[in-house]
Amino acid sequence: MSEPKNKRQKREDYRAALRANGVTELPRKKFYRQRAHANPFSDHSLIYPPTPEQMDWASLYPHYAVEEPIEQKTETTESEESTGQELSAPAIRKLTKQVEVADIGCGFGGLLIALAPVLPETLVLGLEIRVSVTQFVEDRIKALRVQNEEQKLYRNIAVLRANTMKFMPNFFNKGQLNKIFICFPDPHFKARKHKQRIVSTTLNSEYAYVLRPGGIVYTITDVPDLHEWMVGHFNAHPAFERVSVEEQEADPLVEIMRNETEEGKKVTRHNGQKHVALFRRLEDPQWPEDVSA
Amino acid sequence: MALPYHVLKVCDGIVFAARGSNIHSFDSNFNPISVWKYPVKQQETNGEKAESETPAPVVEAEESPAPEGPPVKKRKVEDGEVVAVTEENKEESKEDTTEGQTETKTESQTQEVNRRSRRQKQKQKTEGGWAKNNKAVLEKPFVQGMYLTTDGRHLVAITGSDKTIWVFEHDGAGNLKQLSQRAMPKRPCALALTPDDKTILSADKFGDVFSLPLLFTPAEPTAAADVTTTASEVATPEPTPSAPATPAIPTPPTTDVAKAQSLSVKPQANELTVHTLRNLKALENQKRCLERQKAAKLAAALQASQFEHTLQLGHVSMLTSVAVAVHPSHPGRTYIITADRDEHIRVSRGIPQAHVIEGFLLGHDEFVSRVCIPEARRDVLISGGGDDDLFMWDWVSGKLLGKAPVLAEVKKALPSAEDAEKVTKVAVTRIFDVQQGAKTQIFVICERIPLLLIFTLTSTNTLQHTQTLSLLGNPLDVEYLKAESKLLVSIDPNTSSETQEEEASNGGVSSILALSFDDSESSWKVTIGGLKATEAAEEESSSLSPQDLQKLLYTTESLRKTNKDDE
Ligand SMILES: C[S@@+](CC[C@H](N)C(=O)[O-])C[C@H]1O[C@@H](n2cnc3c(N)ncnc32)[C@H](O)[C@@H]1O
């Protein structure tokens, strides 16, 4: 990107200063802008654990870390060649509970922050592919934790830079989540770019993998065709069924999703329409052999 | 340049060996039997069916999950020959197309497509990242893989740049009869066959796995008619009912996953529904793209697939290996195992429940290029790629059983310490199992490493290194001739280190080595009965430069992530 050096420098100075400051001040958005799209297919220098077990969750949710770090041995190489050469990996502190709610493409984090007090017993994670947007949310959460130290608020939310289209299984085990939010996803209008959409027949299988049966996918968009696309693809997927409108409207999180994401607020300001659809993860079907047996 | 036999497949006493674009067959003593030659002029070869089967101009979307060389741009000229358009002759070729066109509909559409792909190309160039166009694309597409049905009656092959899957009938004596050729929407990287031999699974560069019936009779040539229909349907937002690609999961109203082309070309939002600046821009963009989309659709109609193929599952990453597996504990269940460039190995259920992901085998730090489920130990999966080690898994539970060092063994075996120091990473290209009595042996080769590593898979699930054999050149493929108990290793003769004396005494540079197990010494040894490059030379040498040939033969290391582009 061809932007004046000094501008970038300013942002970096600002962000560094903010962090050095003991983070009591809320970050300002203008210092975290970044181009609108990141190509989910390219090799970003992403950091992700090889397996969910190797994820250092304690650094994201320090207040939920168990006291004793668990000595982590690397997988024992059973080949005789390397017996006696096992190194123990840096100790990873486990959490007292697992992340159960994910906000995919969380943007500037409005939904996370609104969910924090509403789901006080639940760990909620925002996943965002853009670096400086992620940084913004991280600084925002840090500041909020400090500002609300006494009420112990915002300790149950965190953000992570990740490309969810490739690396969800690196973070979450099978059936670990019970809610996934997909709010105002990038529309990718061009047919040629539809493979970049965050909802597709093949990606829905991955959402089904990380969700436990009974878990819910929440979707919202202001683009009618994208709404239809998402409804079409989830309805067509054997692992999902659409949640009825009554049940949808009875879910308090739906109203929060409508009003609390940055994108949602923008749409409100423009008196736009918001299309909501929820889908329930069904049990896996029986194996064909078991059915015929 | 001498072309090596870069892909081998053994069917009982018959050896199929692919060389460039052709498939040779030999008996177990390497007496030649037959050669299938890649059709040069497909219209002649295929008679009236050529129209619908000629590989159409390649238009690849730029958002490939697998950064690869530059997209091969091809231009169809009148006789149906496919000519690559390189950067250098681009301008020239533009003129060609406008002057030398015949006024058939297909021709003009082809040009639209060409123009579009040029624009894309320019865009790609400005965005950077593509390697300089290479002349290798001028060659006929190389055979990338060969697969046999369990009954040995059919051979299935993939060729590269034309994205084509070929099915041959095999008479059991080394003669192939070409039954069909199907150009896939995206380049197939690996295939597998279902246990009933009826279905091909094709894993592609864009991360999708399609199923296709093994046997397929091309529809009557209706290409011209089809194109017209598609053209008129361009304006209709409804998907064509005739669209042949079906996702295994019922098609939602606007889905198109398989064709990667939605038939809806109206803007998908209007000014009222678009609020953010970002969306507004996207909408404008979209409108501008409508025209281009039309061209894309025509290209799709031309290129695509006038045959049944069903999307079974997909990664957002280039696939490198696919296997169909049955675990001994549940003989009635089949699984599809797929490996990708982003370190994942996925275990899904077999058709018709391929949408159910059972688990992942996670732990690789680099790309996975090969998975192997030994015939006699179907509960175990061995994987390898850009990591220093092989990984061994209980694939049904997802548990890592252990690892076995590859890089370390390679370093040990290299003649000088200097050489050993230079080798800092390996890219596993083949993992191959051979059952010898009760012993399961695993053979491993790595890209540009003239060694054959041999391991034994023990009953206690360890992978024990037993031998490293120095080869005379870079190994390209490994196969086993069971009847003769001979292991075959094809060698790139251009990399041979044989001295002239050795060469003379051996009767020439080796092209395919035969190894047999020496019981007295308990090790594998090179034996007589291989194939010499001189015997193999025939009329076929290639116009490829050494560098271009290397680019075609050695593709695995390039899966490693290096240019991690950010922001
Ligand atoms: C239009 S924004 C919506 C943000 C937020 N959900 C809201 O409603 O305000 C979509 C976000 O998804 C992010 N995104 C797109 N593809 C992604 C991917 N593969 N992994 C993670 N985030 C992604 C984008 O960077 C962007 O911030």
PDB file of C-alpha atoms in Angstrom, chain A residues 34-37 39-46 48 50-52 54 75-82 130-132 161 163 165-167 169-170 174 186-197 200-203 205-206 208-209 222-226 228-229 231-234 236-239 263 266-267 270-273 275 284-291, chain B residues 61-65 67 116 120 206 208 247 249-257 260 262 266-269 273 275-276 278-279 282-283 285-286 289 292-293 311 313-317 330 332-335 341-344 346 349 352-353 355-360 362-365 400-405 409 412 460-465 561 563-567:
ATOM      1  CA  GLN A  34      -6.819  -1.083   7.116  1.00  0.00           C
ATOM      2  CA  ARG A  35      -7.926  -1.951   3.647  1.00  0.00           C
ATOM      3  CA  ALA A  36     -11.314  -3.492   3.547  1.00  0.00           C
ATOM      4  CA  HIS A  37     -10.517  -6.964   2.365  1.00  0.00           C
ATOM      5  CA  ASN A  39      -7.733 -12.446   0.630  1.00  0.00           C
ATOM      6  CA  PRO A  40      -8.618 -15.549   2.610  1.00  0.00           C
ATOM      7  CA  PHE A  41      -6.747 -17.738   0.129  1.00  0.00           C
ATOM      8  CA  SER A  42      -3.299 -16.250   0.444  1.00  0.00           C
ATOM      9  CA  ASP A  43      -0.602 -17.232   2.894  1.00  0.00           C
ATOM     10  CA  HIS A  44      -0.882 -14.531   5.477  1.00  0.00           C
ATOM     11  CA  SER A  45       1.776 -14.727   8.096  1.00  0.00           C
ATOM     12  CA  LEU A  46      -0.826 -16.036  10.430  1.00  0.00           C
ATOM     13  CA  TYR A  48      -2.086 -20.616  14.637  1.00  0.00           C
ATOM     14  CA  PRO A  50      -0.934 -26.990  14.997  1.00  0.00           C
ATOM     15  CA  THR A  51      -3.685 -28.460  17.187  1.00  0.00           C
ATOM     16  CA  PRO A  52      -6.264 -26.941  19.576  1.00  0.00           C
ATOM     17  CA  GLN A  54      -1.365 -26.432  21.732  1.00  0.00           C
ATOM     18  CA  GLU A  75       4.112 -36.130  21.438  1.00  0.00           C
ATOM     19  CA  THR A  76       6.393 -38.958  22.323  1.00  0.00           C
ATOM     20  CA  THR A  77       8.229 -40.110  19.310  1.00  0.00           C
ATOM     21  CA  GLU A  78       7.957 -43.795  19.642  1.00  0.00           C
ATOM     22  CA  SER A  79      10.557 -44.504  17.065  1.00  0.00           C
ATOM     23  CA  GLU A  80      13.634 -45.909  18.704  1.00  0.00           C
ATOM     24  CA  GLU A  81      15.771 -43.375  16.949  1.00  0.00           C
ATOM     25  CA  SER A  82      14.669 -40.597  19.157  1.00  0.00           C
ATOM     26  CA  ARG A 130      -7.325  -8.144   9.425  1.00  0.00           C
ATOM     27  CA  VAL A 131      -4.327  -7.389  11.601  1.00  0.00           C
ATOM     28  CA  SER A 132      -4.938  -3.855  12.730  1.00  0.00           C
ATOM     29  CA  ARG A 161      -6.337 -12.931  14.408  1.00  0.00           C
ATOM     30  CA  ASN A 163      -8.430 -16.895   8.832  1.00  0.00           C
ATOM     31  CA  MET A 165     -11.929 -20.244   6.293  1.00  0.00           C
ATOM     32  CA  LYS A 166      -8.745 -22.258   6.666  1.00  0.00           C
ATOM     33  CA  PHE A 167      -7.908 -22.698  10.315  1.00  0.00           C
ATOM     34  CA  PRO A 169     -10.056 -26.823  13.283  1.00  0.00           C
ATOM     35  CA  ASN A 170      -6.693 -25.596  14.608  1.00  0.00           C
ATOM     36  CA  LYS A 174     -15.099 -31.245  17.340  1.00  0.00           C
ATOM     37  CA  ASP A 186     -18.360  -9.444   3.264  1.00  0.00           C
ATOM     38  CA  PRO A 187     -20.810  -9.858   0.396  1.00  0.00           C
ATOM     39  CA  HIS A 188     -18.359 -10.745  -2.398  1.00  0.00           C
ATOM     40  CA  PHE A 189     -20.912  -9.897  -5.058  1.00  0.00           C
ATOM     41  CA  LYS A 190     -18.982 -11.211  -8.018  1.00  0.00           C
ATOM     42  CA  ALA A 191     -19.747 -14.788  -8.917  1.00  0.00           C
ATOM     43  CA  ARG A 192     -16.079 -15.365  -9.417  1.00  0.00           C
ATOM     44  CA  LYS A 193     -15.497 -14.459  -5.788  1.00  0.00           C
ATOM     45  CA  HIS A 194     -18.233 -16.623  -4.347  1.00  0.00           C
ATOM     46  CA  LYS A 195     -15.645 -19.132  -3.232  1.00  0.00           C
ATOM     47  CA  GLN A 196     -14.459 -16.366  -0.866  1.00  0.00           C
ATOM     48  CA  ARG A 197     -17.804 -16.206   0.856  1.00  0.00           C
ATOM     49  CA  SER A 200     -20.672 -22.189   1.457  1.00  0.00           C
ATOM     50  CA  THR A 201     -21.700 -25.801   1.122  1.00  0.00           C
ATOM     51  CA  THR A 202     -18.223 -27.017   1.972  1.00  0.00           C
ATOM     52  CA  LEU A 203     -17.465 -24.522   4.766  1.00  0.00           C
ATOM     53  CA  SER A 205     -19.399 -28.819   7.017  1.00  0.00           C
ATOM     54  CA  GLU A 206     -16.631 -27.205   9.061  1.00  0.00           C
ATOM     55  CA  ALA A 208     -20.980 -28.370  11.711  1.00  0.00           C
ATOM     56  CA  TYR A 209     -17.727 -29.970  12.862  1.00  0.00           C
ATOM     57  CA  ASP A 222     -28.208  -6.133   4.942  1.00  0.00           C
ATOM     58  CA  VAL A 223     -27.746  -7.642   1.498  1.00  0.00           C
ATOM     59  CA  PRO A 224     -30.882  -9.577   0.508  1.00  0.00           C
ATOM     60  CA  ASP A 225     -29.097 -11.824  -1.942  1.00  0.00           C
ATOM     61  CA  LEU A 226     -26.433 -12.736   0.545  1.00  0.00           C
ATOM     62  CA  GLU A 228     -30.768 -15.835   0.479  1.00  0.00           C
ATOM     63  CA  TRP A 229     -27.400 -17.368  -0.252  1.00  0.00           C
ATOM     64  CA  VAL A 231     -30.263 -19.454   3.990  1.00  0.00           C
ATOM     65  CA  GLY A 232     -30.013 -21.549   0.844  1.00  0.00           C
ATOM     66  CA  HIS A 233     -26.687 -23.042   1.760  1.00  0.00           C
ATOM     67  CA  PHE A 234     -27.487 -23.775   5.399  1.00  0.00           C
ATOM     68  CA  ALA A 236     -29.463 -27.396   1.943  1.00  0.00           C
ATOM     69  CA  HIS A 237     -26.821 -28.737   4.293  1.00  0.00           C
ATOM     70  CA  PRO A 238     -27.925 -31.952   5.978  1.00  0.00           C
ATOM     71  CA  ALA A 239     -26.307 -30.908   9.277  1.00  0.00           C
ATOM     72  CA  GLU A 263     -21.843  -2.845  10.792  1.00  0.00           C
ATOM     73  CA  LYS A 266     -24.161   1.639  10.336  1.00  0.00           C
ATOM     74  CA  VAL A 267     -27.129  -0.031   8.691  1.00  0.00           C
ATOM     75  CA  HIS A 270     -28.976   4.453   7.031  1.00  0.00           C
ATOM     76  CA  ASN A 271     -32.392   2.996   7.849  1.00  0.00           C
ATOM     77  CA  GLY A 272     -31.415  -0.188   6.115  1.00  0.00           C
ATOM     78  CA  GLN A 273     -32.967  -3.620   6.305  1.00  0.00           C
ATOM     79  CA  HIS A 275     -32.047  -9.970   7.493  1.00  0.00           C
ATOM     80  CA  ASP A 284     -25.000 -36.562  12.535  1.00  0.00           C
ATOM     81  CA  PRO A 285     -26.926 -39.156  10.561  1.00  0.00           C
ATOM     82  CA  GLN A 286     -26.413 -42.825  11.298  1.00  0.00           C
ATOM     83  CA  TRP A 287     -23.845 -44.551   9.152  1.00  0.00           C
ATOM     84  CA  PRO A 288     -25.529 -46.194   6.173  1.00  0.00           C
ATOM     85  CA  GLU A 289     -24.293 -49.618   7.339  1.00  0.00           C
ATOM     86  CA  ASP A 290     -25.927 -49.111  10.734  1.00  0.00           C
ATOM     87  CA  VAL A 291     -29.186 -48.113   9.117  1.00  0.00           C
TER      88      VAL A 291
ATOM     89  CA  ALA B  61      -9.915 -17.132 -11.145  1.00  0.00           C
ATOM     90  CA  GLU B  62      -7.107 -15.243  -9.575  1.00  0.00           C
ATOM     91  CA  GLU B  63      -8.046 -16.131  -6.038  1.00  0.00           C
ATOM     92  CA  SER B  64      -6.537 -19.517  -6.236  1.00  0.00           C
ATOM     93  CA  PRO B  65      -5.952 -20.961  -2.796  1.00  0.00           C
ATOM     94  CA  PRO B  67      -0.302 -19.801  -5.470  1.00  0.00           C
ATOM     95  CA  ARG B 116     -10.610 -11.389 -20.004  1.00  0.00           C
ATOM     96  CA  GLN B 120      -6.700 -10.821 -15.166  1.00  0.00           C
ATOM     97  CA  PHE B 206      -8.979 -25.178  -5.203  1.00  0.00           C
ATOM     98  CA  ASP B 208     -12.700 -29.343  -3.653  1.00  0.00           C
ATOM     99  CA  PRO B 247     -23.228 -30.541  -5.034  1.00  0.00           C
ATOM    100  CA  ILE B 249     -25.685 -31.636  -0.715  1.00  0.00           C
ATOM    101  CA  PRO B 250     -28.898 -30.535  -2.424  1.00  0.00           C
ATOM    102  CA  THR B 251     -28.420 -27.351  -4.365  1.00  0.00           C
ATOM    103  CA  PRO B 252     -29.652 -24.223  -2.682  1.00  0.00           C
ATOM    104  CA  PRO B 253     -31.379 -21.776  -5.014  1.00  0.00           C
ATOM    105  CA  THR B 254     -28.383 -19.751  -6.056  1.00  0.00           C
ATOM    106  CA  THR B 255     -25.585 -22.122  -5.371  1.00  0.00           C
ATOM    107  CA  ASP B 256     -23.144 -22.997  -7.964  1.00  0.00           C
ATOM    108  CA  VAL B 257     -20.323 -24.345  -5.942  1.00  0.00           C
ATOM    109  CA  ALA B 260     -18.035 -21.751  -9.595  1.00  0.00           C
ATOM    110  CA  SER B 262     -23.493 -18.304 -10.557  1.00  0.00           C
ATOM    111  CA  LYS B 266     -28.202  -9.019 -11.973  1.00  0.00           C
ATOM    112  CA  PRO B 267     -26.584  -6.904  -9.309  1.00  0.00           C
ATOM    113  CA  GLN B 268     -27.179  -8.655  -6.046  1.00  0.00           C
ATOM    114  CA  ALA B 269     -28.072  -5.499  -4.230  1.00  0.00           C
ATOM    115  CA  THR B 273     -29.912  -2.043   0.226  1.00  0.00           C
ATOM    116  CA  HIS B 275     -25.331   1.340   2.943  1.00  0.00           C
ATOM    117  CA  THR B 276     -21.730   1.246   3.722  1.00  0.00           C
ATOM    118  CA  ARG B 278     -17.569  -0.471   1.227  1.00  0.00           C
ATOM    119  CA  ASN B 279     -20.719  -2.142  -0.030  1.00  0.00           C
ATOM    120  CA  ALA B 282     -18.561  -3.380  -4.199  1.00  0.00           C
ATOM    121  CA  LEU B 283     -21.852  -2.797  -5.959  1.00  0.00           C
ATOM    122  CA  ASN B 285     -17.623  -2.950  -9.029  1.00  0.00           C
ATOM    123  CA  GLN B 286     -20.154  -5.612  -9.481  1.00  0.00           C
ATOM    124  CA  CYS B 289     -18.167  -6.799 -13.720  1.00  0.00           C
ATOM    125  CA  ARG B 292     -16.983  -9.621 -17.700  1.00  0.00           C
ATOM    126  CA  GLN B 293     -19.103 -12.185 -15.957  1.00  0.00           C
ATOM    127  CA  LEU B 311     -19.081 -31.803  -5.124  1.00  0.00           C
ATOM    128  CA  LEU B 313     -16.412 -31.843   0.236  1.00  0.00           C
ATOM    129  CA  GLY B 314     -13.949 -28.990   0.184  1.00  0.00           C
ATOM    130  CA  HIS B 315     -11.054 -27.314   1.976  1.00  0.00           C
ATOM    131  CA  VAL B 316     -10.076 -23.684   1.402  1.00  0.00           C
ATOM    132  CA  SER B 317      -6.604 -24.867   0.486  1.00  0.00           C
ATOM    133  CA  HIS B 330     -15.937 -51.307  10.621  1.00  0.00           C
ATOM    134  CA  GLY B 332     -18.974 -51.445   6.159  1.00  0.00           C
ATOM    135  CA  ARG B 333     -17.847 -47.847   6.552  1.00  0.00           C
ATOM    136  CA  THR B 334     -15.814 -45.947   4.037  1.00  0.00           C
ATOM    137  CA  TYR B 335     -13.995 -42.721   4.730  1.00  0.00           C
ATOM    138  CA  ARG B 341      -1.123 -27.481   1.728  1.00  0.00           C
ATOM    139  CA  ASP B 342      -2.160 -25.857   5.028  1.00  0.00           C
ATOM    140  CA  GLU B 343      -0.972 -28.805   7.136  1.00  0.00           C
ATOM    141  CA  HIS B 344      -4.375 -30.440   7.493  1.00  0.00           C
ATOM    142  CA  ARG B 346      -9.173 -34.355   7.173  1.00  0.00           C
ATOM    143  CA  ARG B 349     -17.266 -40.025   5.866  1.00  0.00           C
ATOM    144  CA  PRO B 352     -23.201 -40.382   0.558  1.00  0.00           C
ATOM    145  CA  GLN B 353     -22.280 -38.722   3.869  1.00  0.00           C
ATOM    146  CA  HIS B 355     -20.435 -33.727   4.396  1.00  0.00           C
ATOM    147  CA  VAL B 356     -19.764 -35.234   7.839  1.00  0.00           C
ATOM    148  CA  ILE B 357     -16.262 -34.458   9.056  1.00  0.00           C
ATOM    149  CA  GLU B 358     -15.236 -37.134  11.516  1.00  0.00           C
ATOM    150  CA  GLY B 359     -11.983 -35.527  12.527  1.00  0.00           C
ATOM    151  CA  PHE B 360      -8.633 -34.052  11.638  1.00  0.00           C
ATOM    152  CA  LEU B 362      -3.359 -32.331  13.187  1.00  0.00           C
ATOM    153  CA  GLY B 363       0.269 -31.793  14.044  1.00  0.00           C
ATOM    154  CA  HIS B 364       2.118 -31.149  10.813  1.00  0.00           C
ATOM    155  CA  ASP B 365       3.923 -27.821  10.757  1.00  0.00           C
ATOM    156  CA  LEU B 400      -0.744 -39.499  16.679  1.00  0.00           C
ATOM    157  CA  LEU B 401       1.051 -42.807  17.151  1.00  0.00           C
ATOM    158  CA  GLY B 402       4.526 -41.537  16.517  1.00  0.00           C
ATOM    159  CA  LYS B 403       6.961 -39.949  14.156  1.00  0.00           C
ATOM    160  CA  ALA B 404       9.958 -41.138  12.197  1.00  0.00           C
ATOM    161  CA  PRO B 405      12.782 -38.889  11.131  1.00  0.00           C
ATOM    162  CA  GLU B 409      18.126 -40.017   7.957  1.00  0.00           C
ATOM    163  CA  LYS B 412      23.136 -39.312   7.770  1.00  0.00           C
ATOM    164  CA  THR B 460       3.608 -52.158  18.056  1.00  0.00           C
ATOM    165  CA  ASN B 461       3.040 -49.189  15.775  1.00  0.00           C
ATOM    166  CA  THR B 462       6.497 -47.814  15.460  1.00  0.00           C
ATOM    167  CA  LEU B 463       8.148 -46.875  12.239  1.00  0.00           C
ATOM    168  CA  GLN B 464      11.665 -48.224  12.358  1.00  0.00           C
ATOM    169  CA  HIS B 465      14.273 -47.094   9.912  1.00  0.00           C
ATOM    170  CA  LYS B 561       4.979 -21.291   2.322  1.00  0.00           C
ATOM    171  CA  ASN B 563       6.091 -15.441   0.543  1.00  0.00           C
ATOM    172  CA  LYS B 564       3.724 -15.035   3.389  1.00  0.00           C
ATOM    173  CA  ASP B 565       2.039 -11.913   2.139  1.00  0.00           C
ATOM    174  CA  ASP B 566       0.502  -9.811   4.798  1.00  0.00           C
ATOM    175  CA  GLU B 567      -2.043  -7.024   4.984  1.00  0.00           C
TER     176      GLU B 567
END
